[in-house]
Coordinates of C-alpha atoms and ligand atoms in Angstrom, one line a residue:
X1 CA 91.8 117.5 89.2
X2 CA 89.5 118.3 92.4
X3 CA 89.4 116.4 95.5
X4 CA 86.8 113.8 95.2
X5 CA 85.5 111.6 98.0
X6 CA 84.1 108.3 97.6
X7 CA 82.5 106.3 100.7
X8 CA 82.8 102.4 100.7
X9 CA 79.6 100.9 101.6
X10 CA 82.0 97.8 102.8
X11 CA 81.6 99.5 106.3
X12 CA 77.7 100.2 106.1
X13 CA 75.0 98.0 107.2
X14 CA 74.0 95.9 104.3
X15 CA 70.7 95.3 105.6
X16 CA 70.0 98.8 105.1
X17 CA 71.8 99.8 101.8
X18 CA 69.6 102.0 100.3
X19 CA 69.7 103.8 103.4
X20 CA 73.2 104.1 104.0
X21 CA 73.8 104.7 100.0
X22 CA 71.6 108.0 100.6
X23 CA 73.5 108.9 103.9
X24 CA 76.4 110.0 101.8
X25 CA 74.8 111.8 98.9
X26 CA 77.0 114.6 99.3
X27 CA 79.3 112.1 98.2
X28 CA 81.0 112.4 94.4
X29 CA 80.8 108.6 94.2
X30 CA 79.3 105.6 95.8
X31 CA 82.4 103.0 96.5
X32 CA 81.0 99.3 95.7
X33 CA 83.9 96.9 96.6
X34 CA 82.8 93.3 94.8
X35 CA 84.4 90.3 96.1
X36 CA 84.5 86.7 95.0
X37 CA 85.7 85.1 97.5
X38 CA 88.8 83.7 95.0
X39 CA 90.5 87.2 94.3
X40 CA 90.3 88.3 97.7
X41 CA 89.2 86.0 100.6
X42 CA 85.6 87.7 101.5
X43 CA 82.6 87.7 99.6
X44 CA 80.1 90.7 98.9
X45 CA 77.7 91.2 96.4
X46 CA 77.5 91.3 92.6
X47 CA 75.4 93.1 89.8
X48 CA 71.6 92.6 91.5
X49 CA 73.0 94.9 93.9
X50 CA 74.1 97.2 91.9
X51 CA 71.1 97.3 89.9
X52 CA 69.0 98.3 93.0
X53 CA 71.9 100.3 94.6
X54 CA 71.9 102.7 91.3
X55 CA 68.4 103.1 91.7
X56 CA 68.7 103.9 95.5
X57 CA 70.6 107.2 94.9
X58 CA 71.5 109.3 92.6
X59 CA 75.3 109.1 93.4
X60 CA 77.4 107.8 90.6
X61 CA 78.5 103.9 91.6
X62 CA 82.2 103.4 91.5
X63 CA 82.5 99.6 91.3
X64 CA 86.0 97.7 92.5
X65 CA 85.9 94.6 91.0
X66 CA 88.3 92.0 93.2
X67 CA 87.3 89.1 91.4
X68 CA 89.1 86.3 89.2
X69 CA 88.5 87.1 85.5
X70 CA 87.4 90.7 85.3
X71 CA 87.8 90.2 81.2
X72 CA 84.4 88.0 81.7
X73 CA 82.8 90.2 84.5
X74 CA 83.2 93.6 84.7
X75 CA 81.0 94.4 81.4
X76 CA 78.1 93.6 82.8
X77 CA 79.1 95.9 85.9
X78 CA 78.6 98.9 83.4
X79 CA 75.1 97.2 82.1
X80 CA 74.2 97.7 86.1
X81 CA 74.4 101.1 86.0
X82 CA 78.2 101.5 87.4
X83 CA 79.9 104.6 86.3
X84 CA 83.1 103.9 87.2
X85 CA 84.1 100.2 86.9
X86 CA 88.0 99.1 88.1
X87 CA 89.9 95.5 87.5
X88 CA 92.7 94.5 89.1
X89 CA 95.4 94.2 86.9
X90 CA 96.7 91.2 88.7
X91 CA 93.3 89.1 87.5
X92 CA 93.4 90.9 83.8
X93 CA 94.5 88.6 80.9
X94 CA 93.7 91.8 78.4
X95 CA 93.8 95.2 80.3
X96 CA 94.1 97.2 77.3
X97 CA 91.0 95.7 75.7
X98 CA 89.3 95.3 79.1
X99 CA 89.6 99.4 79.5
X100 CA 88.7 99.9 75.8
X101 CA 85.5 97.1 76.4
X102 CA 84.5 99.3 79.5
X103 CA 85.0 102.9 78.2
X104 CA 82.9 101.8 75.0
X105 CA 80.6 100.6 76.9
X106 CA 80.1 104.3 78.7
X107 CA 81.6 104.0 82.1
X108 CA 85.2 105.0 83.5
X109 CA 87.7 102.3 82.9
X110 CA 90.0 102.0 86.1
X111 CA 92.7 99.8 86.6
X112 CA 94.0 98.5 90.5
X113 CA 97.4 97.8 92.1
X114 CA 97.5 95.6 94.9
X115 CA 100.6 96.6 97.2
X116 CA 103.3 94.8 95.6
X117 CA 102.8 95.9 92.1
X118 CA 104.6 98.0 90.6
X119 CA 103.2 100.8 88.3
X120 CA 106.4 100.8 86.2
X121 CA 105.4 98.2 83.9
X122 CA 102.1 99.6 82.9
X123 CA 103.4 103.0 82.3
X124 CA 102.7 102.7 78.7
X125 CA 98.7 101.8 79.4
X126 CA 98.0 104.7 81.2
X127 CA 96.4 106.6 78.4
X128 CA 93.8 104.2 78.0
X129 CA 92.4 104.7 81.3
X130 CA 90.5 107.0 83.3
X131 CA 91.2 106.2 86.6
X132 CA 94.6 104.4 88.2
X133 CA 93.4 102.6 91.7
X134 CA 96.6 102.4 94.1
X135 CA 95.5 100.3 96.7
X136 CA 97.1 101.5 100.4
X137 CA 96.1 98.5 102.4
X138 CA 95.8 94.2 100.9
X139 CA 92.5 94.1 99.5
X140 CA 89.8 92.2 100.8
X141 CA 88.5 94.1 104.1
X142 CA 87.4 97.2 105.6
X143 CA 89.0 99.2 108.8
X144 CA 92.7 97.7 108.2
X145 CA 95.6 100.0 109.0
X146 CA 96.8 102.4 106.1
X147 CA 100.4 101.2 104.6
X148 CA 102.7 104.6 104.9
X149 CA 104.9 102.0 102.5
X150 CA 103.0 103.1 99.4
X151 CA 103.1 106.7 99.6
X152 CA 106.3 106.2 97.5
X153 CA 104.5 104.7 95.0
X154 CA 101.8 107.5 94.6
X155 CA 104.1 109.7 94.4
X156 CA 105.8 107.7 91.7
X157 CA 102.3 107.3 89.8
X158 CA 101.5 111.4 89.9
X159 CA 104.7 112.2 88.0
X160 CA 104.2 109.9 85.7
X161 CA 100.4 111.0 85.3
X162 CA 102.0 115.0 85.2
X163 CA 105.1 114.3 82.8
X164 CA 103.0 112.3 80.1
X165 CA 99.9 115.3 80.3
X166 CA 97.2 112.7 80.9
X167 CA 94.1 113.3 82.5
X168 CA 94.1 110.4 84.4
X169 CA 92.1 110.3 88.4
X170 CA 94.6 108.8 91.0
X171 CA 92.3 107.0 93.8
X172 CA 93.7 105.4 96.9
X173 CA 91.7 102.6 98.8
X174 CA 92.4 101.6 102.1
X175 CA 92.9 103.0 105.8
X176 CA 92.0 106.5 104.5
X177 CA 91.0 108.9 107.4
X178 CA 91.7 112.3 109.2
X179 CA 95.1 110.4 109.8
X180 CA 96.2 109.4 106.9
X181 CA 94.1 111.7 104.3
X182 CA 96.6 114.9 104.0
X183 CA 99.9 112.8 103.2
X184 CA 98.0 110.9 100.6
X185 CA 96.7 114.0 98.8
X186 CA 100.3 115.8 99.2
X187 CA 101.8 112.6 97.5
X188 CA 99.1 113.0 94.7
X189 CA 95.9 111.4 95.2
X190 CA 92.8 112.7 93.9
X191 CA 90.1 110.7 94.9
X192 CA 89.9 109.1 98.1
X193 CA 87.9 106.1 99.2
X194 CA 86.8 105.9 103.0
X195 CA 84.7 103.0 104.2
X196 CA 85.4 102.9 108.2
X197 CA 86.2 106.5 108.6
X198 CA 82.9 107.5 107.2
X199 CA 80.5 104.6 107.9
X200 CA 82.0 104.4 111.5
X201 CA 81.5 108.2 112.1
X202 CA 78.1 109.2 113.9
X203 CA 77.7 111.5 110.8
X204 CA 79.0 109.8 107.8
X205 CA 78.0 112.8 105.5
X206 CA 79.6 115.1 107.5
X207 CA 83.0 112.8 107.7
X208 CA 82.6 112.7 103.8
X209 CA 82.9 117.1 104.1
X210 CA 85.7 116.9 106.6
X211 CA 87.7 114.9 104.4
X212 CA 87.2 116.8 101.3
X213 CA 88.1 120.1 103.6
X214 CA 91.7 118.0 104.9
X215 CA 92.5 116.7 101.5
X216 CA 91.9 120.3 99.7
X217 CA 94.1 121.3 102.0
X218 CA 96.4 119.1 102.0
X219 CA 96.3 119.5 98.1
X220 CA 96.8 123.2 97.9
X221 CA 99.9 123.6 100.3
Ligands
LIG1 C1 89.2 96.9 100.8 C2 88.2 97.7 100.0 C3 88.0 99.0 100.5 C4 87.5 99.1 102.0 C5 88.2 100.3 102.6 O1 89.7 95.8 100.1 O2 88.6 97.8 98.7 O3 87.2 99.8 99.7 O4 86.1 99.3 102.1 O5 87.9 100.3 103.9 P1 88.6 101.3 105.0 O6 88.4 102.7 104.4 O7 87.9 101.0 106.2 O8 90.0 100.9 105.0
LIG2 ZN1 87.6 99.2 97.4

């Protein structure tokens, strides 16, 4: 799988969303981090947005769901327009129908990790998705600092991906920048989220290429 690079609109101004959506349409995704306020302790925005957000570019959506009961939720994610939709596994009761429910549906099914789970135990659900979300920082907010504790675990995540043959993305979330972007894509990410280190650049589209250029380095050495 290619390096793909996908800006979280967390760090842009939401009064000018549209905007900011199209400042990063070199983008391969559009990073839409929903919060509920019970999941995570921040609150963002929900399927209106999304709605007008899919009609604002033409950059697929990748929507992270960090809400309580994604089962209930996250189908009507996909009736928005999403193209990639990810639970947290944490707030699943049914990930294995959940994934089926989203994929059927015609989006990406994705499945997140906070920190301090493991991947171990959902080694035998991996073919049902289409995207594994490790996260590299607590979820909930933008511009923390990247944990170097969880490279381990990507690591741990891309063999399993290689030995069982699955085509299966590997995206990290959190504290990704020209910092920490190499040793995450030598570990074995593949697609990167990046809300501070783009938004906060002068040029955001331009810090969307010069991560793509680190990471496809970093991924061919
Ligand atoms: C945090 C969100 C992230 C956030 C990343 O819980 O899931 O997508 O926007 O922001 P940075 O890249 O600034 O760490
Ligand atoms: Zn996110």
């Amino acid at each position: 799988m290619s390096v793909q690079i996908s800006p979280s609109i967390l760090s842009a101004d939401f009064a000018r969303l549209a905007e900011e959506a199209r400042a990063v349409e070199g983008a391969d995704w559009l990073h839409v981090d929903v919060m509920d306020n019970h999941f995570v302790p921040n609150l963002t925005l929900g399927v209106p947005v999304v709605e007008s957000l899919g009609r604002a570019t033409s950059t697929p959506i990748d929507c992270h769901l960090m809400i309580e009961e994604p089962d209930r939720w996250a189908p009507a994610y996909v009736d928005a327009g999403a193209g990639s939709v990810t639970f947290h596994v944490e707030a699943a009761a049914a990930p294995v129908r959940l994934a089926r429910e989203i994929r059927a549906k015609g989006a990406r099914a994705s499945m997140a990790l906070k920190p301090a789970t493991p991947i171990e135990p959902y080694e035998d659900l991996l073919p049902e998705l289409d995207m594994l979300l490790v996260m590299t920082v607590e979820p909930g907010f933008g511009g923390q600092a990247f944990l170097d504790i969880m490279l381990p675990k990507i690591r741990r995540v891309r063999s399993l991906i290689d030995r069982h043959g699955l085509d299966l993305w590997l995206q990290i979330d959190g504290g990704v920048s020209s910092e920490t972007i190499e040793r995450c894509a030598e570990a074995g990410a593949d697609v990167f989220v990046a809300g501070s280190a783009v938004y906060g650049a002068e040029d955001p589209a331009a810090a969307v290429r010069a991560l793509r250029a680190q990471a496809q380095a970093a991924r061919a050495r």
